[in-house]
Amino acid sequence: MKYLLLDVSGTILYKPTLFDAMCSALHQFKIEIEIEQLKYHHKTLSELIKFPDKTSLEFYNYFNSELLYSLGIIPNKELLNAIFQSCSYLPWQKYDDCDFLEKIDVPMGILSNFNSKLNDKLNNLFGPLFRDIFVSEKVGLSKPSVEFYQYALDKIEIEANEILYIGDSFKLDFEPAKSLGISTFIIDRDGFYKKNKNVIRSFYELKDIIK
């Protein structure tokens, strides 16, 4: 393996207070949902609904409506507004196991559906760790487009079978990357895909994958 390529949201960055904030908003309306159930439904829905590079009130009202329906809750304007207000502008944080990335002695890059502010976020949290950062808003392509992955391959100038790619979505990450011959794993810290051989639970497992 000569290069490590990474997704961002759900792979190296997350919002640690997101689901607590959602549960608090629901609690205001006397709705109690187990946080693990909320995480599972949110993850499943995120596989079905594509997030835009720049999200908006309209998008989140749509997404959260579908999320509530999947939980057996009928959405209304007041409930959606409470969720949006509770969950807007929450800080991003890197996962604890990202400290292992600093020990990997190969070039690393980012391939992400994100807006142009991603570079600043990554620099603030990781410093100059990543050699290449491919952002959908800048490139004009987005996952799951195979062309987005091919664009990155052309810029990296390393053979696909010598690249390891880690993401968190089988639809957006695994399938398109694998179709180009890139070695690919899905990181699944919550154990949603317990019996899948293409899954790792932590970046620490890369120690046994990278030779």
CSV table of C-alpha atoms in Angstrom, one decimal:
chain,number,residue,atom,x,y,z
A,1,MET,CA,0.0,0.0,0.0
A,2,LYS,CA,1.5,3.3,-1.2
A,3,TYR,CA,-1.3,5.7,-0.4
A,4,LEU,CA,-4.2,6.1,2.1
A,5,LEU,CA,-7.3,7.8,0.9
A,6,LEU,CA,-10.0,8.8,3.4
A,7,ASP,CA,-13.6,10.0,3.5
A,8,VAL,CA,-14.4,12.7,6.1
A,9,SER,CA,-17.9,12.8,7.7
A,10,GLY,CA,-18.4,9.6,9.7
A,11,THR,CA,-14.9,8.4,8.9
A,12,ILE,CA,-12.5,10.9,10.4
A,13,LEU,CA,-14.8,13.6,11.6
A,14,TYR,CA,-18.1,13.6,13.5
A,15,LYS,CA,-20.3,15.9,15.7
A,16,PRO,CA,-20.1,14.3,19.1
A,17,THR,CA,-23.1,16.1,20.6
A,18,LEU,CA,-25.4,15.5,17.6
A,19,PHE,CA,-27.5,12.7,18.9
A,20,ASP,CA,-27.7,14.0,22.4
A,21,ALA,CA,-29.0,17.3,20.9
A,22,MET,CA,-31.6,15.4,18.9
A,23,CYS,CA,-32.8,13.5,21.9
A,24,SER,CA,-33.0,16.7,24.0
A,25,ALA,CA,-35.2,18.3,21.2
A,26,LEU,CA,-37.5,15.3,21.1
A,27,HIS,CA,-37.7,15.2,24.9
A,28,GLN,CA,-39.2,18.7,24.8
A,29,PHE,CA,-42.2,17.1,23.1
A,30,LYS,CA,-42.3,14.2,25.6
A,31,ILE,CA,-40.8,11.9,22.9
A,32,GLU,CA,-38.3,9.4,24.2
A,33,ILE,CA,-36.0,7.5,21.8
A,34,GLU,CA,-33.1,5.3,22.7
A,35,ILE,CA,-29.9,7.0,21.3
A,36,GLU,CA,-28.7,3.7,19.7
A,37,GLN,CA,-32.0,3.4,17.9
A,38,LEU,CA,-31.7,7.0,16.7
A,39,LYS,CA,-28.2,6.4,15.5
A,40,TYR,CA,-29.2,3.3,13.5
A,41,HIS,CA,-32.1,5.1,11.8
A,42,HIS,CA,-30.0,8.1,11.1
A,43,LYS,CA,-27.3,5.9,9.5
A,44,THR,CA,-29.8,4.0,7.4
A,45,LEU,CA,-31.4,7.1,6.1
A,46,SER,CA,-28.0,8.7,5.4
A,47,GLU,CA,-27.4,5.7,3.0
A,48,LEU,CA,-30.6,6.5,1.1
A,49,ILE,CA,-30.6,10.3,1.1
A,50,LYS,CA,-27.7,12.2,-0.4
A,51,PHE,CA,-26.4,15.1,1.5
A,52,PRO,CA,-25.7,18.2,-0.6
A,53,ASP,CA,-22.3,19.9,-0.3
A,54,LYS,CA,-24.0,22.9,1.4
A,55,THR,CA,-26.9,21.9,3.6
A,56,SER,CA,-29.9,24.2,4.3
A,57,LEU,CA,-33.0,24.5,6.5
A,58,GLU,CA,-35.0,23.0,3.7
A,59,PHE,CA,-32.8,20.0,3.4
A,60,TYR,CA,-32.7,19.3,7.1
A,61,ASN,CA,-36.4,19.6,7.5
A,62,TYR,CA,-36.8,17.0,4.7
A,63,PHE,CA,-34.2,14.7,6.2
A,64,ASN,CA,-35.4,15.0,9.7
A,65,SER,CA,-39.0,14.5,8.6
A,66,GLU,CA,-38.0,11.2,7.0
A,67,LEU,CA,-36.0,10.3,10.1
A,68,LEU,CA,-39.0,10.9,12.3
A,69,TYR,CA,-41.3,8.9,10.1
A,70,SER,CA,-38.9,6.0,10.3
A,71,LEU,CA,-39.1,6.2,14.1
A,72,GLY,CA,-42.9,6.2,14.0
A,73,ILE,CA,-43.2,9.9,14.8
A,74,ILE,CA,-45.3,12.3,12.8
A,75,PRO,CA,-43.3,15.5,12.1
A,76,ASN,CA,-44.7,18.9,12.5
A,77,LYS,CA,-43.3,22.4,12.1
A,78,GLU,CA,-42.6,23.0,15.8
A,79,LEU,CA,-40.8,19.7,16.2
A,80,LEU,CA,-38.7,20.1,13.1
A,81,ASN,CA,-37.7,23.6,14.2
A,82,ALA,CA,-36.7,22.4,17.6
A,83,ILE,CA,-34.4,19.7,16.1
A,84,PHE,CA,-32.9,22.1,13.6
A,85,GLN,CA,-32.2,24.7,16.3
A,86,SER,CA,-30.7,22.1,18.6
A,87,CYS,CA,-28.5,20.6,16.0
A,88,SER,CA,-27.3,23.6,13.9
A,89,TYR,CA,-23.7,24.7,14.0
A,90,LEU,CA,-22.5,21.9,16.3
A,91,PRO,CA,-18.7,21.6,16.3
A,92,TRP,CA,-16.8,18.9,14.3
A,93,GLN,CA,-14.3,16.7,16.1
A,94,LYS,CA,-11.9,14.0,15.0
A,95,TYR,CA,-12.5,10.5,16.2
A,96,ASP,CA,-10.1,9.3,18.9
A,97,ASP,CA,-8.6,6.5,16.8
A,98,CYS,CA,-7.5,9.1,14.2
A,99,ASP,CA,-4.3,9.4,16.3
A,100,PHE,CA,-3.2,6.2,14.5
A,101,LEU,CA,-3.2,8.0,11.2
A,102,GLU,CA,-0.1,10.0,12.4
A,103,LYS,CA,1.8,6.7,12.7
A,104,ILE,CA,1.2,5.7,9.1
A,105,ASP,CA,4.3,6.3,6.9
A,106,VAL,CA,2.6,6.8,3.6
A,107,PRO,CA,1.0,9.8,1.9
A,108,MET,CA,-2.6,10.4,2.7
A,109,GLY,CA,-5.4,12.2,1.0
A,110,ILE,CA,-9.1,13.1,1.4
A,111,LEU,CA,-12.0,12.5,-0.9
A,112,SER,CA,-15.2,14.0,0.4
A,113,ASN,CA,-18.6,15.4,-0.5
A,114,PHE,CA,-18.2,18.6,1.4
A,115,ASN,CA,-18.0,22.4,0.9
A,116,SER,CA,-14.9,24.5,0.3
A,117,LYS,CA,-14.5,25.1,4.0
A,118,LEU,CA,-13.3,21.6,4.5
A,119,ASN,CA,-9.6,22.5,4.1
A,120,ASP,CA,-9.7,24.9,7.0
A,121,LYS,CA,-11.5,22.3,9.2
A,122,LEU,CA,-8.9,19.6,8.5
A,123,ASN,CA,-5.9,22.0,9.0
A,124,ASN,CA,-7.3,23.1,12.3
A,125,LEU,CA,-7.9,19.5,13.5
A,126,PHE,CA,-5.0,17.6,11.9
A,127,GLY,CA,-2.5,20.1,10.7
A,128,PRO,CA,-0.7,19.4,7.4
A,129,LEU,CA,-1.4,15.7,7.5
A,130,PHE,CA,-3.0,15.2,4.2
A,131,ARG,CA,-1.1,15.6,0.9
A,132,ASP,CA,-4.3,15.9,-1.2
A,133,ILE,CA,-7.8,17.1,-0.4
A,134,PHE,CA,-10.4,16.4,-3.1
A,135,VAL,CA,-13.7,18.3,-2.2
A,136,SER,CA,-16.8,17.8,-4.3
A,137,GLU,CA,-17.8,21.5,-4.3
A,138,LYS,CA,-14.4,22.4,-5.7
A,139,VAL,CA,-14.0,19.6,-8.2
A,140,GLY,CA,-17.6,19.7,-9.4
A,141,LEU,CA,-18.1,16.0,-9.0
A,142,SER,CA,-19.5,14.1,-6.0
A,143,LYS,CA,-19.9,10.6,-4.6
A,144,PRO,CA,-21.0,8.1,-5.6
A,145,SER,CA,-19.8,9.2,-9.0
A,146,VAL,CA,-17.0,6.9,-10.2
A,147,GLU,CA,-15.7,9.9,-12.1
A,148,PHE,CA,-15.0,11.7,-8.8
A,149,TYR,CA,-12.8,8.7,-7.7
A,150,GLN,CA,-11.1,8.6,-11.1
A,151,TYR,CA,-10.4,12.3,-10.9
A,152,ALA,CA,-8.5,11.6,-7.6
A,153,LEU,CA,-6.6,8.7,-9.1
A,154,ASP,CA,-5.5,10.8,-12.0
A,155,LYS,CA,-4.2,13.5,-9.6
A,156,ILE,CA,-2.6,11.1,-7.1
A,157,GLU,CA,-0.8,9.2,-9.9
A,158,ILE,CA,-0.6,6.0,-8.0
A,159,GLU,CA,-2.1,2.7,-9.3
A,160,ALA,CA,-5.5,1.9,-7.9
A,161,ASN,CA,-4.5,-1.4,-6.5
A,162,GLU,CA,-1.8,0.3,-4.4
A,163,ILE,CA,-4.3,2.7,-2.7
A,164,LEU,CA,-6.3,1.9,0.4
A,165,TYR,CA,-9.5,3.8,0.8
A,166,ILE,CA,-11.6,4.0,4.0
A,167,GLY,CA,-15.1,5.4,4.1
A,168,ASP,CA,-18.3,4.8,6.1
A,169,SER,CA,-20.9,4.2,3.3
A,170,PHE,CA,-21.3,1.1,1.1
A,171,LYS,CA,-23.2,3.2,-1.4
A,172,LEU,CA,-21.1,6.3,-1.5
A,173,ASP,CA,-17.7,4.9,-0.7
A,174,PHE,CA,-17.2,1.2,-1.0
A,175,GLU,CA,-19.0,0.4,-4.3
A,176,PRO,CA,-17.5,3.2,-6.5
A,177,ALA,CA,-14.0,2.8,-5.1
A,178,LYS,CA,-14.0,-1.0,-5.4
A,179,SER,CA,-15.2,-0.8,-9.0
A,180,LEU,CA,-11.9,1.0,-9.9
A,181,GLY,CA,-9.8,-1.6,-8.2
A,182,ILE,CA,-9.0,0.4,-5.0
A,183,SER,CA,-8.6,-1.7,-1.9
A,184,THR,CA,-11.6,-0.5,0.3
A,185,PHE,CA,-12.9,-0.9,3.8
A,186,ILE,CA,-15.8,0.6,5.6
A,187,ILE,CA,-15.2,1.9,9.1
A,188,ASP,CA,-18.1,0.9,11.4
A,189,ARG,CA,-17.5,2.0,14.9
A,190,ASP,CA,-21.1,1.4,16.0
A,191,GLY,CA,-21.2,-2.2,14.8
A,192,PHE,CA,-24.0,-1.8,12.4
A,193,TYR,CA,-22.5,-4.4,10.0
A,194,LYS,CA,-21.4,-7.0,12.4
A,195,LYS,CA,-20.8,-9.9,9.9
A,196,ASN,CA,-19.4,-8.0,7.0
A,197,LYS,CA,-15.8,-8.9,6.0
A,198,ASN,CA,-15.3,-5.5,4.4
A,199,VAL,CA,-15.6,-3.7,7.7
A,200,ILE,CA,-13.1,-2.4,10.3
A,201,ARG,CA,-14.2,-1.1,13.7
A,202,SER,CA,-11.3,1.2,14.3
A,203,PHE,CA,-8.3,2.8,12.5
A,204,TYR,CA,-6.1,0.7,14.9
A,205,GLU,CA,-7.1,-2.3,12.8
A,206,LEU,CA,-5.1,-0.8,9.9
A,207,LYS,CA,-2.0,-2.0,11.7
A,208,ASP,CA,-2.8,-5.5,10.5
A,209,ILE,CA,-4.0,-4.4,7.0
A,210,ILE,CA,-1.1,-2.2,6.0
A,211,LYS,CA,2.0,-4.2,5.4
